[in-house]
Amino acid sequence: MLQAREEAIIQTVNRLLADKGFDAMTVDEVAADVGIAKASLYKHFPSKEDLAAAAMVSVMRRAQAFLDGLPAQDSPQDKLRAVVAWTMGLKLAGEMPSLPSQNSSLRATLMAHKDYMDGLMDVSDRLGAWIEAAQANGALNAKLPAIAVLYTLFARACDPVLEFLKIGGQHSDEEIIALVLSTCFDGLSARA
Amino acid sequence: MLQAREEAIIQTVNRLLADKGFDAMTVDEVAADVGIAKASLYKHFPSKEDLAAAAMVSVMRRAQAFLDGLPAQDSPQDKLRAVVAWTMGLKLAGEMPSLPSQNSSLRATLMAHKDYMDGLMDVSDRLGAWIEAAQANGALNAKLPAIAVLYTLFARACDPVLEFLKIGGQHSDEEIIALVLSTCFDGLSARA
DNA sequence: GTCTATAGGAGGATAGAC
DNA sequence: GTCTATCCTCCTATAGAC
């Protein structure tokens, strides 16, 4: 019951964060959408920052579940592509919370949030291992620092190119994902 | 005199926008940094949105000047690489204003701002022509829609990978630019 | 735990004197 | 055009009854 209500809150926060971003989202709005009073909301979560953190934890758990479900026989590079495609699908579906990359109070709350940091570390470690494996087997460019590759993959979760192409209306979500996957892994330059 | 003061204002706004973004920047702060009263600021610019628009126009003019200065004998693809490198250098130097991609009032002001829109159109047209030329001569992947390539290049101006690598402290600005240029044009996958 | 009501403060914008 | 002082709205957060 309490669990279910908090789930509903998190889902609303998640959608609003994807829609308008952290700054534009108001707590009044969250409460109204969930259908409870603002004061009740604050009984569940102590601050707006914690609301956002809870949404991020939720997304992180979904990501971990997706990683768990990837076929073990897939190559590391295929797994990486699949994760990026999944992330972009989430964003195009309006389910990827967008946080300001520069916000002191929010960053502090996130970094203090054990569940979030643990999830982030776990995902980073697993992706990092696949990146190094893919570099070792010659699929990924071994001259790139693995951390730069990891950041480049993570960055697809907040890539404005996706929304611009979606606004353009010339392509389906699947086409957009394929397009950006191509620019990400194959680059803009022609391949021999 | 008036011109010089407005230049100083724009420069301050530009730096603050690069530092903290539009939402976190306060008009009080701008006034304090410039060294005038807030009311005086509002004699020069009618709203916070117009402050940001002025900063964007300023950056757009710098971009146009950079395009003008590119050697005519350079290939289209070399010009494109140079523009992207210049953009990323601006960002790493803390001189690239960062605006929320989702903000109704700001977007409306920007779209209504003739100087900004004219500059944006001019830059887009010139880059677009180079993109199509580079696709025609086989340097860029001709299967990608030109508009997607253009967005991908523009997106380097707000790429969080740059700041993450800078925070990491393992690379100089030049190395970071080279690295991201490589992931952008050559992709993450190994080349034959 | 839910509500109504309100505190408290930040920040965009303006009044009016000089 | 610059200042001081102030308005006013919005928003986070809390008090206190039930």
Short mmCIF file of C-alpha atoms (C1' of nucleotides) in Angstrom, two decimals:
data_model
loop_
_atom_site.label_atom_id
_atom_site.label_comp_id
_atom_site.label_asym_id
_atom_site.label_seq_id
_atom_site.Cartn_x
_atom_site.Cartn_y
_atom_site.Cartn_z
CA MET A 1 0.00 0.00 0.00
CA LEU A 2 2.65 2.46 1.11
CA GLN A 3 5.01 0.78 -1.32
CA ALA A 4 2.48 1.11 -4.10
CA ARG A 5 1.93 4.80 -3.43
CA GLU A 6 5.66 5.47 -3.47
CA GLU A 7 5.89 3.58 -6.73
CA ALA A 8 3.22 5.84 -8.18
CA ILE A 9 5.07 8.92 -6.94
CA ILE A 10 8.32 7.76 -8.46
CA GLN A 11 6.65 7.02 -11.77
CA THR A 12 5.14 10.50 -11.86
CA VAL A 13 8.44 12.12 -10.93
CA ASN A 14 10.16 10.07 -13.59
CA ARG A 15 7.80 11.26 -16.28
CA LEU A 16 7.93 14.89 -15.19
CA LEU A 17 11.72 14.83 -15.02
CA ALA A 18 11.82 13.44 -18.53
CA ASP A 19 9.32 16.02 -19.70
CA LYS A 20 10.57 19.24 -18.18
CA GLY A 21 13.75 18.57 -16.28
CA PHE A 22 14.54 19.02 -12.62
CA ASP A 23 14.34 22.80 -12.36
CA ALA A 24 11.08 23.18 -14.22
CA MET A 25 9.40 20.39 -12.31
CA THR A 26 7.57 21.64 -9.21
CA VAL A 27 6.64 19.63 -6.16
CA ASP A 28 3.08 21.00 -6.35
CA GLU A 29 2.81 19.51 -9.79
CA VAL A 30 4.03 16.13 -8.61
CA ALA A 31 1.54 16.10 -5.78
CA ALA A 32 -1.31 17.14 -8.05
CA ASP A 33 -0.45 14.47 -10.60
CA VAL A 34 -0.23 11.75 -7.97
CA GLY A 35 -3.47 13.01 -6.46
CA ILE A 36 -2.30 13.73 -2.92
CA ALA A 37 -1.44 16.86 -0.96
CA LYS A 38 2.02 18.28 -1.11
CA ALA A 39 2.50 17.80 2.62
CA SER A 40 1.76 14.10 2.20
CA LEU A 41 4.43 13.92 -0.45
CA TYR A 42 6.95 15.27 2.01
CA LYS A 43 6.07 12.47 4.42
CA HIS A 44 7.37 10.03 1.82
CA PHE A 45 10.36 11.96 0.53
CA PRO A 46 12.20 14.62 2.53
CA SER A 47 13.06 16.94 -0.36
CA LYS A 48 12.70 17.59 -4.05
CA GLU A 49 16.23 16.36 -4.56
CA ASP A 50 15.34 13.05 -2.92
CA LEU A 51 12.41 12.72 -5.29
CA ALA A 52 14.78 13.00 -8.22
CA ALA A 53 17.21 10.60 -6.60
CA ALA A 54 14.45 8.03 -6.15
CA ALA A 55 13.58 8.33 -9.83
CA MET A 56 17.21 7.83 -10.77
CA VAL A 57 17.47 4.77 -8.54
CA SER A 58 14.41 3.38 -10.25
CA VAL A 59 15.93 3.88 -13.70
CA MET A 60 19.20 2.39 -12.52
CA ARG A 61 17.41 -0.72 -11.32
CA ARG A 62 15.71 -1.06 -14.69
CA ALA A 63 19.09 -0.76 -16.35
CA GLN A 64 20.54 -3.45 -14.12
CA ALA A 65 17.62 -5.72 -14.93
CA PHE A 66 18.21 -5.12 -18.63
CA LEU A 67 21.89 -5.99 -18.26
CA ASP A 68 20.93 -9.16 -16.41
CA GLY A 69 18.66 -10.19 -19.26
CA LEU A 70 21.19 -9.88 -22.05
CA PRO A 71 22.08 -13.22 -23.69
CA ALA A 72 25.35 -14.48 -22.27
CA GLN A 73 26.47 -15.69 -25.68
CA ASP A 74 26.32 -12.21 -27.20
CA SER A 75 29.63 -10.52 -27.87
CA PRO A 76 30.66 -7.63 -25.62
CA GLN A 77 30.18 -5.14 -28.46
CA ASP A 78 26.68 -6.45 -29.15
CA LYS A 79 25.79 -6.09 -25.50
CA LEU A 80 27.06 -2.52 -25.48
CA ARG A 81 25.03 -1.66 -28.56
CA ALA A 82 21.97 -3.24 -27.00
CA VAL A 83 22.36 -1.22 -23.81
CA VAL A 84 22.76 2.04 -25.71
CA ALA A 85 19.76 1.23 -27.87
CA TRP A 86 17.71 0.45 -24.77
CA THR A 87 18.75 3.73 -23.16
CA MET A 88 17.80 5.74 -26.22
CA GLY A 89 14.49 3.91 -26.45
CA LEU A 90 13.79 4.95 -22.86
CA LYS A 91 14.60 8.55 -23.71
CA LEU A 92 12.43 8.59 -26.82
CA ALA A 93 9.59 7.08 -24.81
CA GLY A 94 9.82 9.98 -22.36
CA GLU A 95 10.98 7.80 -19.48
CA MET A 96 14.54 9.01 -19.07
CA PRO A 97 14.80 11.61 -16.28
CA SER A 98 16.88 14.58 -17.32
CA LEU A 99 18.90 16.22 -14.59
CA PRO A 100 21.02 19.34 -14.91
CA SER A 101 24.63 18.22 -15.22
CA GLN A 102 25.56 21.29 -13.21
CA ASN A 103 23.55 21.56 -9.97
CA SER A 104 25.29 21.55 -6.64
CA SER A 105 22.44 20.64 -4.31
CA LEU A 106 21.16 17.88 -6.55
CA ARG A 107 24.60 16.43 -7.23
CA ALA A 108 25.32 16.40 -3.52
CA THR A 109 22.10 14.53 -2.78
CA LEU A 110 22.76 12.02 -5.54
CA MET A 111 26.34 11.37 -4.47
CA ALA A 112 25.15 10.82 -0.89
CA HIS A 113 22.50 8.35 -2.01
CA LYS A 114 23.93 4.89 -1.45
CA ASP A 115 21.41 3.00 -3.57
CA TYR A 116 22.05 5.29 -6.51
CA MET A 117 25.82 5.23 -6.24
CA ASP A 118 25.91 1.46 -5.83
CA GLY A 119 23.77 1.02 -8.93
CA LEU A 120 25.88 3.46 -10.89
CA MET A 121 29.07 1.71 -9.88
CA ASP A 122 27.66 -1.69 -10.73
CA VAL A 123 26.51 -0.59 -14.17
CA SER A 124 29.77 1.23 -14.84
CA ASP A 125 31.81 -1.79 -13.86
CA ARG A 126 29.86 -4.15 -16.05
CA LEU A 127 29.95 -1.83 -19.06
CA GLY A 128 33.62 -1.14 -18.40
CA ALA A 129 34.42 -4.84 -18.53
CA TRP A 130 32.61 -5.22 -21.85
CA ILE A 131 34.37 -2.19 -23.25
CA GLU A 132 37.78 -3.60 -22.40
CA ALA A 133 36.82 -6.99 -23.78
CA ALA A 134 35.60 -5.42 -27.00
CA GLN A 135 38.80 -3.43 -27.30
CA ALA A 136 40.85 -6.57 -26.70
CA ASN A 137 39.03 -8.55 -29.40
CA GLY A 138 39.40 -5.74 -31.90
CA ALA A 139 35.78 -4.67 -32.15
CA LEU A 140 36.23 -1.31 -30.44
CA ASN A 141 39.03 1.15 -31.10
CA ALA A 142 41.70 0.20 -28.56
CA LYS A 143 43.34 3.59 -28.77
CA LEU A 144 40.46 5.25 -26.94
CA PRO A 145 40.66 5.33 -23.14
CA ALA A 146 37.98 2.98 -21.81
CA ILE A 147 36.62 5.72 -19.57
CA ALA A 148 36.09 7.99 -22.59
CA VAL A 149 34.15 5.22 -24.29
CA LEU A 150 32.04 4.72 -21.17
CA TYR A 151 31.23 8.43 -20.96
CA THR A 152 30.38 8.49 -24.65
CA LEU A 153 27.91 5.66 -24.14
CA PHE A 154 26.37 7.23 -21.03
CA ALA A 155 26.02 10.52 -22.88
CA ARG A 156 23.52 8.95 -25.30
CA ALA A 157 21.05 9.15 -22.41
CA CYS A 158 21.02 12.94 -22.65
CA ASP A 159 21.74 13.44 -26.34
CA PRO A 160 19.69 16.32 -27.76
CA VAL A 161 20.07 14.85 -31.24
CA LEU A 162 17.41 12.29 -30.35
CA GLU A 163 14.76 14.85 -29.52
CA PHE A 164 15.66 17.09 -32.44
CA LEU A 165 15.23 14.21 -34.85
CA LYS A 166 12.00 13.25 -33.12
CA ILE A 167 10.67 16.80 -33.40
CA GLY A 168 11.62 16.75 -37.06
CA GLY A 169 9.08 13.98 -37.48
CA GLN A 170 10.85 12.42 -40.46
CA HIS A 171 11.82 9.20 -38.69
CA SER A 172 10.31 6.60 -36.42
CA ASP A 173 11.83 5.98 -33.01
CA GLU A 174 13.45 2.81 -34.32
CA GLU A 175 15.03 4.68 -37.22
CA ILE A 176 16.31 7.39 -34.91
CA ILE A 177 17.89 4.80 -32.64
CA ALA A 178 19.52 3.05 -35.58
CA LEU A 179 20.78 6.38 -36.90
CA VAL A 180 22.35 7.50 -33.65
CA LEU A 181 23.74 4.03 -32.99
CA SER A 182 25.45 4.33 -36.33
CA THR A 183 26.92 7.79 -35.69
CA CYS A 184 28.01 6.64 -32.24
CA PHE A 185 29.76 3.40 -33.16
CA ASP A 186 30.62 3.93 -36.82
CA GLY A 187 31.19 7.68 -36.76
CA LEU A 188 30.25 10.33 -39.30
CA SER A 189 33.11 9.61 -41.68
CA ALA A 190 32.57 7.04 -44.40
CA ARG A 191 33.86 3.54 -43.77
CA ALA A 192 36.02 1.82 -46.35
CA MET B 1 30.40 53.94 -23.81
CA LEU B 2 26.93 52.44 -23.78
CA GLN B 3 28.15 49.92 -26.33
CA ALA B 4 31.12 49.07 -24.14
CA ARG B 5 28.94 48.53 -21.09
CA GLU B 6 26.62 46.24 -22.96
CA GLU B 7 29.63 44.33 -24.21
CA ALA B 8 30.75 43.87 -20.61
CA ILE B 9 27.29 42.70 -19.62
CA ILE B 10 27.16 40.19 -22.43
CA GLN B 11 30.58 38.86 -21.56
CA THR B 12 29.54 38.35 -17.94
CA VAL B 13 26.29 36.68 -18.95
CA ASN B 14 28.20 34.47 -21.33
CA ARG B 15 30.54 33.29 -18.61
CA LEU B 16 27.78 32.73 -16.08
CA LEU B 17 25.68 30.81 -18.60
CA ALA B 18 28.67 28.60 -19.33
CA ASP B 19 29.33 28.17 -15.63
CA LYS B 20 25.91 27.46 -14.17
CA GLY B 21 23.36 27.41 -16.96
CA PHE B 22 20.33 29.60 -17.53
CA ASP B 23 18.18 28.53 -14.58
CA ALA B 24 20.91 28.77 -11.97
CA MET B 25 22.11 32.15 -13.20
CA THR B 26 20.41 35.02 -11.36
CA VAL B 27 20.02 38.56 -12.61
CA ASP B 28 21.28 39.86 -9.25
CA GLU B 29 24.47 37.95 -9.84
CA VAL B 30 24.92 39.36 -13.32
CA ALA B 31 24.44 42.90 -12.03
CA ALA B 32 26.85 42.34 -9.16
CA ASP B 33 29.50 40.89 -11.45
CA VAL B 34 29.19 43.74 -13.92
CA GLY B 35 29.24 46.18 -11.05
CA ILE B 36 25.95 47.99 -11.63
CA ALA B 37 22.51 47.89 -10.04
CA LYS B 38 19.98 45.39 -11.20
CA ALA B 39 17.60 48.16 -12.27
CA SER B 40 20.31 49.55 -14.54
CA LEU B 41 20.70 46.17 -16.13
CA TYR B 42 17.02 46.19 -16.99
CA LYS B 43 17.49 49.50 -18.82
CA HIS B 44 19.80 47.68 -21.21
CA PHE B 45 17.94 44.37 -21.54
CA PRO B 46 14.23 43.94 -20.93
CA SER B 47 14.36 40.44 -19.42
CA LYS B 48 16.58 37.61 -18.31
CA GLU B 49 15.69 35.76 -21.48
CA ASP B 50 16.93 38.66 -23.57
CA LEU B 51 20.21 38.58 -21.67
CA ALA B 52 20.67 34.97 -22.68
CA ALA B 53 19.66 35.74 -26.25
CA ALA B 54 22.24 38.49 -26.45
CA ALA B 55 24.92 36.08 -25.26
CA MET B 56 23.85 33.56 -27.88
CA VAL B 57 23.97 36.21 -30.61
CA SER B 58 27.47 37.08 -29.50
CA VAL B 59 28.60 33.46 -29.73
CA MET B 60 26.90 33.09 -33.08
CA ARG B 61 28.82 36.09 -34.42
CA ARG B 62 32.08 34.57 -33.22
CA ALA B 63 31.15 31.36 -34.99
CA GLN B 64 30.42 33.22 -38.21
CA ALA B 65 33.75 35.02 -37.96
CA PHE B 66 35.47 31.67 -37.49
CA LEU B 67 33.74 30.24 -40.55
CA ASP B 68 34.80 33.30 -42.54
CA GLY B 69 38.42 32.76 -41.56
CA LEU B 70 38.69 29.13 -42.65
CA PRO B 71 41.10 28.62 -45.58
CA ALA B 72 39.11 28.34 -48.79
CA GLN B 73 41.36 25.57 -50.07
CA ASP B 74 40.51 23.28 -47.16
CA SER B 75 38.25 20.34 -47.94
CA PRO B 76 34.68 20.44 -46.63
CA GLN B 77 35.40 17.69 -44.14
CA ASP B 78 38.44 19.54 -42.81
CA LYS B 79 36.36 22.66 -42.34
CA LEU B 80 33.73 20.71 -40.47
CA ARG B 81 36.33 19.17 -38.19
CA ALA B 82 37.82 22.60 -37.57
CA VAL B 83 34.46 24.09 -36.63
CA VAL B 84 33.68 21.28 -34.22
CA ALA B 85 37.13 21.57 -32.66
CA TRP B 86 36.66 25.31 -32.29
CA THR B 87 33.27 24.80 -30.64
CA MET B 88 34.64 22.30 -28.17
CA GLY B 89 37.56 24.58 -27.38
CA LEU B 90 35.06 27.31 -26.55
CA LYS B 91 33.20 24.94 -24.25
CA LEU B 92 36.33 23.76 -22.49
CA ALA B 93 37.40 27.37 -22.03
CA GLY B 94 34.11 28.07 -20.25
CA GLU B 95 32.81 30.37 -22.94
CA MET B 96 29.99 28.32 -24.36
CA PRO B 97 26.62 29.35 -22.89
CA SER B 98 24.56 26.35 -21.87
CA LEU B 99 20.82 26.75 -22.25
CA PRO B 100 18.17 24.23 -21.24
CA SER B 101 17.05 22.41 -24.38
CA GLN B 102 13.56 22.37 -22.83
CA ASN B 103 12.42 25.81 -21.68
CA SER B 104 9.37 27.36 -23.18
CA SER B 105 9.89 31.03 -22.30
CA LEU B 106 13.53 31.00 -23.33
CA ARG B 107 12.93 29.15 -26.55
CA ALA B 108 10.17 31.57 -27.44
CA THR B 109 12.42 34.57 -26.86
CA LEU B 110 15.23 33.00 -28.89
CA MET B 111 12.98 32.11 -31.79
CA ALA B 112 11.62 35.66 -31.83
CA HIS B 113 15.12 37.13 -31.86
CA LYS B 114 15.90 37.99 -35.46
CA ASP B 115 19.64 38.43 -35.04
CA TYR B 116 19.94 35.05 -33.40
CA MET B 117 17.77 33.23 -35.90
CA ASP B 118 19.54 34.83 -38.85
CA GLY B 119 22.90 33.81 -37.46
CA LEU B 120 21.71 30.30 -36.76
CA MET B 121 20.30 29.95 -40.26
CA ASP B 122 23.47 31.27 -41.84
CA VAL B 123 25.70 28.90 -39.87
CA SER B 124 23.38 25.97 -40.52
CA ASP B 125 23.32 26.67 -44.24
CA ARG B 126 27.07 26.91 -44.53
CA LEU B 127 27.67 23.74 -42.50
CA GLY B 128 24.91 22.01 -44.42
CA ALA B 129 26.59 22.77 -47.72
CA TRP B 130 29.89 21.39 -46.47
CA ILE B 131 28.19 18.28 -45.15
CA GLU B 132 26.59 17.56 -48.50
CA ALA B 133 29.85 18.24 -50.33
CA ALA B 134 31.72 15.91 -47.99
CA GLN B 135 29.10 13.23 -48.51
CA ALA B 136 29.35 13.68 -52.26
CA ASN B 137 33.13 13.33 -52.31
CA GLY B 138 32.98 10.22 -50.12
CA ALA B 139 34.52 11.65 -46.97
CA LEU B 140 31.34 11.50 -44.90
CA ASN B 141 28.92 8.60 -44.75
CA ALA B 142 26.37 9.42 -47.47
CA LYS B 143 23.76 7.15 -45.93
CA LEU B 144 23.21 9.53 -43.02
CA PRO B 145 20.63 12.26 -43.51
CA ALA B 146 22.50 15.57 -43.71
CA ILE B 147 20.30 17.03 -41.01
CA ALA B 148 21.28 14.25 -38.62
CA VAL B 149 24.93 14.99 -39.29
CA LEU B 150 24.32 18.69 -38.65
CA TYR B 151 22.59 17.98 -35.33
CA THR B 152 25.38 15.63 -34.34
CA LEU B 153 27.93 18.36 -34.94
CA PHE B 154 25.90 21.00 -33.11
CA ALA B 155 25.48 18.62 -30.19
CA ARG B 156 29.24 18.73 -29.53
CA ALA B 157 28.59 22.19 -28.10
CA CYS B 158 26.68 20.68 -25.19
CA ASP B 159 28.38 17.33 -24.86
CA PRO B 160 28.82 16.35 -21.19
CA VAL B 161 31.67 14.03 -22.17
CA LEU B 162 33.92 17.07 -22.49
CA GLU B 163 33.41 18.24 -18.94
CA PHE B 164 33.57 14.73 -17.49
CA LEU B 165 36.94 14.16 -19.14
CA LYS B 166 38.09 17.58 -17.98
CA ILE B 167 37.03 16.84 -14.40
CA GLY B 168 38.90 13.55 -14.65
CA GLY B 169 42.04 15.61 -15.09
CA GLN B 170 43.87 12.93 -17.07
CA HIS B 171 43.95 14.89 -20.33
CA SER B 172 44.74 18.37 -21.59
CA ASP B 173 42.08 20.33 -23.40
CA GLU B 174 43.78 19.58 -26.71
CA GLU B 175 43.79 15.86 -25.97
CA ILE B 176 40.13 15.94 -25.00
CA ILE B 177 39.25 17.71 -28.23
CA ALA B 178 41.23 15.21 -30.28
CA LEU B 179 39.58 12.35 -28.42
CA VAL B 180 36.03 13.55 -28.93
CA LEU B 181 36.75 14.53 -32.53
CA SER B 182 37.82 10.95 -33.04
CA THR B 183 34.72 9.41 -31.43
CA CYS B 184 32.55 11.84 -33.40
CA PHE B 185 33.98 11.31 -36.87
CA ASP B 186 35.59 7.87 -36.62
CA GLY B 187 33.18 6.29 -34.14
CA LEU B 188 33.86 3.95 -31.25
CA SER B 189 34.26 0.83 -33.38
CA ALA B 190 37.71 -0.02 -34.68
CA ARG B 191 38.52 0.98 -38.24
CA ALA B 192 39.97 -1.54 -40.62
"C1'" DG C 1 -0.40 9.61 6.68
"C1'" DT C 2 -3.64 12.72 4.95
"C1'" DC C 3 -5.29 17.19 4.78
"C1'" DT C 4 -5.54 22.85 4.89
"C1'" DA C 5 -3.04 26.69 5.63
"C1'" DT C 6 1.05 29.21 5.88
"C1'" DA C 7 5.73 30.26 6.78
"C1'" DG C 8 9.94 31.67 4.61
"C1'" DG C 9 12.84 32.97 1.06
"C1'" DA C 10 14.58 33.45 -3.54
"C1'" DG C 11 14.44 35.87 -7.61
"C1'" DG C 12 12.47 38.53 -11.69
"C1'" DA C 13 10.92 42.94 -12.45
"C1'" DT C 14 9.58 47.92 -11.37
"C1'" DA C 15 8.89 52.72 -8.97
"C1'" DG C 16 10.63 56.85 -8.45
"C1'" DA C 17 14.33 60.00 -7.00
"C1'" DC C 18 18.53 62.00 -8.92
"C1'" DG D 1 21.03 55.64 -17.10
"C1'" DT D 2 22.19 54.97 -12.49
"C1'" DC D 3 20.83 54.27 -7.99
"C1'" DT D 4 17.92 52.45 -3.55
"C1'" DA D 5 14.06 50.39 -2.11
"C1'" DT D 6 10.29 47.62 -2.92
"C1'" DC D 7 6.77 44.75 -5.13
"C1'" DC D 8 5.03 40.42 -6.30
"C1'" DT D 9 4.92 35.91 -7.77
"C1'" DC D 10 6.40 31.35 -7.42
"C1'" DC D 11 8.10 27.51 -4.98
"C1'" DT D 12 10.15 24.62 -1.29
"C1'" DA D 13 9.14 23.19 3.02
"C1'" DT D 14 6.58 22.85 7.51
"C1'" DA D 15 2.89 23.49 11.30
"C1'" DG D 16 -0.81 21.55 13.24
"C1'" DA D 17 -5.52 19.53 13.16
"C1'" DC D 18 -7.75 15.07 12.19
#
